[in-house]
Rosetta silent file (secondary structure, phi, psi, omega in degrees, C-alpha in Angstrom):
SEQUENCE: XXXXXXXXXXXXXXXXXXXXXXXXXXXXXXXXXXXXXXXXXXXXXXXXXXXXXXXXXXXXXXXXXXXXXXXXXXXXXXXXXXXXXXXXXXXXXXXXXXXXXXXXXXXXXXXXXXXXXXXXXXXXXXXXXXXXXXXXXXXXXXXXXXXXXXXXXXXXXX
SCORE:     score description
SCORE:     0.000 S_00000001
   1 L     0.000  107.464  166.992    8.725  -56.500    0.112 S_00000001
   2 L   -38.112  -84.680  179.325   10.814  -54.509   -2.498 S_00000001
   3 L   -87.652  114.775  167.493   12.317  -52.044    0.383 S_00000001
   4 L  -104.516   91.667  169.643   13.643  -53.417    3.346 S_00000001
   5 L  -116.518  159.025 -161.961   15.001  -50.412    5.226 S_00000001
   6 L   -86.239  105.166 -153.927   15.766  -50.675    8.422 S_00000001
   7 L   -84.818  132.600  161.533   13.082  -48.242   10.910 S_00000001
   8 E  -112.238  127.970  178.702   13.739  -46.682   14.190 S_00000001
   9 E  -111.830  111.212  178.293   10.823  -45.628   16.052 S_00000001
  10 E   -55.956   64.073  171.823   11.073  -42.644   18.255 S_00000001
  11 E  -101.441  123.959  168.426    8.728  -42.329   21.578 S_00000001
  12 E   -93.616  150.009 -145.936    9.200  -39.647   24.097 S_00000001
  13 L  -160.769  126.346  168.161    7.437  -40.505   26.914 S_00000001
  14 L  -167.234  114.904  169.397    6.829  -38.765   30.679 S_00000001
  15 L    71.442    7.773 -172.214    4.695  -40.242   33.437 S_00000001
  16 L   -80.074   99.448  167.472    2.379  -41.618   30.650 S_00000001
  17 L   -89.472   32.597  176.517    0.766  -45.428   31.131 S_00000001
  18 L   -98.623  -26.895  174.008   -0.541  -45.468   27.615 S_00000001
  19 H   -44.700  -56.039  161.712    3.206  -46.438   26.803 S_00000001
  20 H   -18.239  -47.931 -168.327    2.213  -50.142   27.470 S_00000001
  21 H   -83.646  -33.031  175.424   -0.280  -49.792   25.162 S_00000001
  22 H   -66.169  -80.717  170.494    1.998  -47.732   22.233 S_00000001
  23 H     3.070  -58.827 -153.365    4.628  -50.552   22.882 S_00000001
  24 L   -94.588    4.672 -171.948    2.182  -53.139   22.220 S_00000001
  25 L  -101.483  -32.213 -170.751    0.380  -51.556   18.775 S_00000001
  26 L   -69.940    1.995  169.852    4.290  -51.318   17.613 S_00000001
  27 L  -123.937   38.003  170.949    4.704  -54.947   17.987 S_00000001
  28 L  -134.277   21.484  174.104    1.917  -55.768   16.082 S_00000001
  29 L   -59.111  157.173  160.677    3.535  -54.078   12.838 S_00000001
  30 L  -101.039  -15.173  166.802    3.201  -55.612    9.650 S_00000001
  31 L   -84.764  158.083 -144.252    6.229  -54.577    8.741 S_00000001
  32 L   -63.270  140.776  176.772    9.011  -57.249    9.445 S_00000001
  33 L   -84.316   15.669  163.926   10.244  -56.738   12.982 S_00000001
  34 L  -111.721   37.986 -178.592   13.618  -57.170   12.385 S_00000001
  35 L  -121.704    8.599  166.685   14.024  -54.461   10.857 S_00000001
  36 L   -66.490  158.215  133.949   12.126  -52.571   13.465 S_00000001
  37 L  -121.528  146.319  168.761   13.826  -50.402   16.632 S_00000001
  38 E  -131.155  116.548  175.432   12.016  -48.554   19.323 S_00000001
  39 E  -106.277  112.937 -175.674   13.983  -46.418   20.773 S_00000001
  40 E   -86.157   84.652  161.041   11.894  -44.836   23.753 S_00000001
  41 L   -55.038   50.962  163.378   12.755  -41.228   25.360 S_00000001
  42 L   -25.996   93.618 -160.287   12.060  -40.823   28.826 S_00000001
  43 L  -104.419   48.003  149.381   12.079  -37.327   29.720 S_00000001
  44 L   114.857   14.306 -177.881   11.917  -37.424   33.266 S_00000001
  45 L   -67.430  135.706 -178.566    9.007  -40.250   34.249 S_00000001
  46 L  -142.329  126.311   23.643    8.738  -41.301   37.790 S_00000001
  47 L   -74.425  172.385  159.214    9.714  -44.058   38.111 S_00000001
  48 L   -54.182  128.433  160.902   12.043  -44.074   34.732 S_00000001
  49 H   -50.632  -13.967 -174.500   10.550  -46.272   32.170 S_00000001
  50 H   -64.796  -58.809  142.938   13.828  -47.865   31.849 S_00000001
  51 H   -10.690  -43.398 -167.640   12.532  -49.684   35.096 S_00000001
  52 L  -141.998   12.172  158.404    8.997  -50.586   33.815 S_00000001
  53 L  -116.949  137.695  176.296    9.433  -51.621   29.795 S_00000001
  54 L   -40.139  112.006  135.655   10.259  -54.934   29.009 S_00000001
  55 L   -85.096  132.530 -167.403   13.337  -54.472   27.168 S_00000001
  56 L  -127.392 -150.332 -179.829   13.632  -56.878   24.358 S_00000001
  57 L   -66.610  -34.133  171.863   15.397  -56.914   21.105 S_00000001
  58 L   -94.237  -10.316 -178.076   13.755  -54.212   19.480 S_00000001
  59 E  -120.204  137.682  177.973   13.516  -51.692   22.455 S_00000001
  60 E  -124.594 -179.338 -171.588   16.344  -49.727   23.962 S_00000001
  61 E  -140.761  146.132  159.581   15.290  -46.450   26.316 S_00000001
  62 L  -134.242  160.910  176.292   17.506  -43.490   26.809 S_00000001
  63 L  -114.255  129.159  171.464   16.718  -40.665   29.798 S_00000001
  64 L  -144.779  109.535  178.130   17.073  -37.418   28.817 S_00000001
  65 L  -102.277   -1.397  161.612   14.875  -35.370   31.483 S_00000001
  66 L  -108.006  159.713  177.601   15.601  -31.762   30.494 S_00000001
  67 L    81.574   22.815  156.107   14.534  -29.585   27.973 S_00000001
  68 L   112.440 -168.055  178.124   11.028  -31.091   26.830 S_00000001
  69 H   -98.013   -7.849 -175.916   10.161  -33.710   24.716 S_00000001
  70 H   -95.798  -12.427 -155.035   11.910  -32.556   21.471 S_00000001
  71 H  -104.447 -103.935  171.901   15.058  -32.506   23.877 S_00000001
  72 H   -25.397  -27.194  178.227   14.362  -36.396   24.342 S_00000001
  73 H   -84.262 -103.179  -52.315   13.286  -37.336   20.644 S_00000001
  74 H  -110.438  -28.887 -171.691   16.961  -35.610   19.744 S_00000001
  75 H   -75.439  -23.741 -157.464   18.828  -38.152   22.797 S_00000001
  76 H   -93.746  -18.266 -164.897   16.637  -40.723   21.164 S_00000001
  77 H   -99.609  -71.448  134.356   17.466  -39.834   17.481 S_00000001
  78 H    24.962  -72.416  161.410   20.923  -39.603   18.401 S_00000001
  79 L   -70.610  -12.772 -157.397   20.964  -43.810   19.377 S_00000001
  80 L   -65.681  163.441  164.322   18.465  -44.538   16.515 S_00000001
  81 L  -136.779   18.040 -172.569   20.520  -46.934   13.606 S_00000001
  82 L   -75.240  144.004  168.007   17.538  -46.995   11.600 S_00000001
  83 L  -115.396   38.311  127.445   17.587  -45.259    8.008 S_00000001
  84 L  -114.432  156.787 -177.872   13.911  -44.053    8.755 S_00000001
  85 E  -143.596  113.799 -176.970   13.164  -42.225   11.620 S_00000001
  86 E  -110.297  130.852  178.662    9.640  -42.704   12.573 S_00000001
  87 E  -109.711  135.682  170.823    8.030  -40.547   15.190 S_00000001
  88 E  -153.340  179.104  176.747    4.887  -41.299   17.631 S_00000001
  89 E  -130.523  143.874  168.394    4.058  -40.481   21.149 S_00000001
  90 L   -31.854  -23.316 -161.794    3.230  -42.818   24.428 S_00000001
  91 L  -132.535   26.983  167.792   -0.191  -42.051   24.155 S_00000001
  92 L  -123.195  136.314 -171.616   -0.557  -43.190   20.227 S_00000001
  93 L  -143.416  104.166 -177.015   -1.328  -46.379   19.089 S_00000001
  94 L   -52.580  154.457  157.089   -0.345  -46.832   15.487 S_00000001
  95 L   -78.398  165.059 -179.755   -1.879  -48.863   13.270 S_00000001
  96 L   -41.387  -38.956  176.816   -1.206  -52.171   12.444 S_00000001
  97 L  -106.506   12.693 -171.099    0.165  -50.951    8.893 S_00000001
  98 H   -69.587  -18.406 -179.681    1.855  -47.570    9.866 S_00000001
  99 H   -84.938  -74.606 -144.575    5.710  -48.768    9.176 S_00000001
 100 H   -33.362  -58.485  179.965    4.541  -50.489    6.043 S_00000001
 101 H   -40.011  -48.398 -165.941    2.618  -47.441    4.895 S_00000001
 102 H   -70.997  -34.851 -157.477    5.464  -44.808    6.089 S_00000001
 103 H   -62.718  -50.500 -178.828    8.239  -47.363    4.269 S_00000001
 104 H   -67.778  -84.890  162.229    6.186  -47.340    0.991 S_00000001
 105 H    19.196  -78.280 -147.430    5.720  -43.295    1.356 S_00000001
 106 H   -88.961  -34.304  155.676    9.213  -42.848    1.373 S_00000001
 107 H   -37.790  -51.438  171.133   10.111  -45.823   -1.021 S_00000001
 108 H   -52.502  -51.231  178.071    7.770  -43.578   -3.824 S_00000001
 109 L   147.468  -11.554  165.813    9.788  -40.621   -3.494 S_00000001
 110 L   -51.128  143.969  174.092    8.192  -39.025   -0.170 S_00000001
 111 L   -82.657  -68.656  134.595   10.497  -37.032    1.564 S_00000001
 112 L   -46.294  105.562 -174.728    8.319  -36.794    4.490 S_00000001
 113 L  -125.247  102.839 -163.222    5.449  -38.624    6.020 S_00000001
 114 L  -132.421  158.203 -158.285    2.607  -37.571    7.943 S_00000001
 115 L  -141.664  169.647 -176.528   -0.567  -39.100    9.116 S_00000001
 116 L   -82.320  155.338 -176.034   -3.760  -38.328   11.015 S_00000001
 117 L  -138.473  131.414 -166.762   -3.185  -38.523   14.514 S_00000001
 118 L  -102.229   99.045  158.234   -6.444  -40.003   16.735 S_00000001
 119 L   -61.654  159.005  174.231   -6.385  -39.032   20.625 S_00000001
 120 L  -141.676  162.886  173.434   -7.393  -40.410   23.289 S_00000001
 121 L   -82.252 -170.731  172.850   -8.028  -40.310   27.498 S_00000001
 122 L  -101.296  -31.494 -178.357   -6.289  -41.822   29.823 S_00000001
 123 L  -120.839  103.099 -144.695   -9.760  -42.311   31.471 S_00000001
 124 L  -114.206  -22.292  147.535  -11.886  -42.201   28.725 S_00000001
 125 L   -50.676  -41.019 -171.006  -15.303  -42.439   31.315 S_00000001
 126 L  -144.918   85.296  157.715  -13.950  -39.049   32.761 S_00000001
 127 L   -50.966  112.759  153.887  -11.463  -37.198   30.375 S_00000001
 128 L   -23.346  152.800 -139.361   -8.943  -34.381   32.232 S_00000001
 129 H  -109.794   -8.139 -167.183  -10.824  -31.568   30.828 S_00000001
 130 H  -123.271   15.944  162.552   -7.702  -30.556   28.376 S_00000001
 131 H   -97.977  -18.705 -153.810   -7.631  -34.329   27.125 S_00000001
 132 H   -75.375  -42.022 -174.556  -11.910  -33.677   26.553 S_00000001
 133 H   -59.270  -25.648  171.497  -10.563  -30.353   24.249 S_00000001
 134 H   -67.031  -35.852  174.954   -7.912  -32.866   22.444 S_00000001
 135 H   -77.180  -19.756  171.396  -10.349  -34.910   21.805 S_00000001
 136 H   -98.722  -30.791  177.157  -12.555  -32.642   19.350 S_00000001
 137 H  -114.678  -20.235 -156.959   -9.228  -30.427   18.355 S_00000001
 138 L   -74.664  173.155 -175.041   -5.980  -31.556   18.636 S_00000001
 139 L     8.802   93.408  166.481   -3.579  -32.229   15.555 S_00000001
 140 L   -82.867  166.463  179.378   -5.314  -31.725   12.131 S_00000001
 141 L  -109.813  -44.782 -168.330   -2.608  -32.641    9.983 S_00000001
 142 H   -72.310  -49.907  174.159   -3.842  -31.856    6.821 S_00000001
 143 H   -44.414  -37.519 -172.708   -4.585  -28.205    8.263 S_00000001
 144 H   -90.973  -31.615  163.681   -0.934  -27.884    9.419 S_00000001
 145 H   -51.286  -64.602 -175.497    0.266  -29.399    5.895 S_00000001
 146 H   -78.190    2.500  143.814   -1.713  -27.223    3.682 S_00000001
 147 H   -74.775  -46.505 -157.550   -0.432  -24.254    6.039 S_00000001
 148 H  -161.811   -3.977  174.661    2.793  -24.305    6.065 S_00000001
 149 L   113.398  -56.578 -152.614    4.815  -27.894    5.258 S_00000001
 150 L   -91.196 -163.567 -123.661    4.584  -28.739    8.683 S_00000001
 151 L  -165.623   76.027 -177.623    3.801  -31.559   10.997 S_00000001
 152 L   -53.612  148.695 -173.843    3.147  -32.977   15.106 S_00000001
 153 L   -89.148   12.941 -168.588    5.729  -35.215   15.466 S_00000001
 154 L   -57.417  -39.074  178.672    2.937  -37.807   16.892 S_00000001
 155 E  -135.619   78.137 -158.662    2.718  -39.228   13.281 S_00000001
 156 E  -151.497  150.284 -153.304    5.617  -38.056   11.281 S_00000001
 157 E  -145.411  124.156  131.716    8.351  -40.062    9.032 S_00000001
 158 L  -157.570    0.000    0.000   11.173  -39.362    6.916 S_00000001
């Protein structure tokens, strides 16, 4: 691999038990993990996630429980040492190739990197009724690109 820069991957996280699941598609990167970080923001989950993810070599957790989840990606951005800063959420489970892909992106001359972002339930026999509407609407990407530049930070790079 021509560019080995070194990634930090952002997830803000509250009361969610799809982290377990993000956690585990992010250690199944193809890009090398030791140039991976996960930093995980816990914005107020109870218990704290500090509590209930394995921390290993690649994951550290900060708590930052006020002011939202962009208040937590900023405590989380803040510890990153990465020179990408890759964004997902607890309840996304990247693909297998998403650091490679975002690495290459940005390697080309992207500034920026955004991706389709795929939802899911929690229960997926009986969806919450504003996970059923997520599931048919939430985050076109291309729609919010070809508006205006921008981006959910669910799948977002730079």
């Amino acid at each position: 691999m021509e560019n080995r820069r070194r990634v930090s991957v952002v997830v803000p996280v509250r009361d969610d038990p799809r982290l377990a699941a993000c956690l585990e598609a992010l250690r199944h990167q193809t890009y090398p993990p030791e140039l991976v970080e996960v930093v995980v923001a816990d914005n107020g989950s109870s218990p704290p996630v500090t509590e209930t993810v394995d921390a290993s070599t690649y994951t550290r957790c900060v708590v930052a429980p006020d002011g939202g989840s962009y208040a937590a990606r900023n405590a989380a951005v803040a510890l990153s040492t990465g020179e990408v800063l890759a964004f997902t959420d607890a309840d996304c489970l990247p693909a297998p190739t998403w650091l490679t892909e975002i690495v290459s992106a940005l390697h080309s001359g992207a500034d920026v990197v955004a991706g389709h972002v795929e939802v899911y339930a929690r229960d997926d026999r009986r969806p919450h009724p504003v996970e059923a509407y997520e599931l048919v609407h939430a985050f076109p990407q291309e729609t919010y690109v070809r508006r205006g530049g921008g981006s959910v930070t669910a799948n977002l790079a730079t």
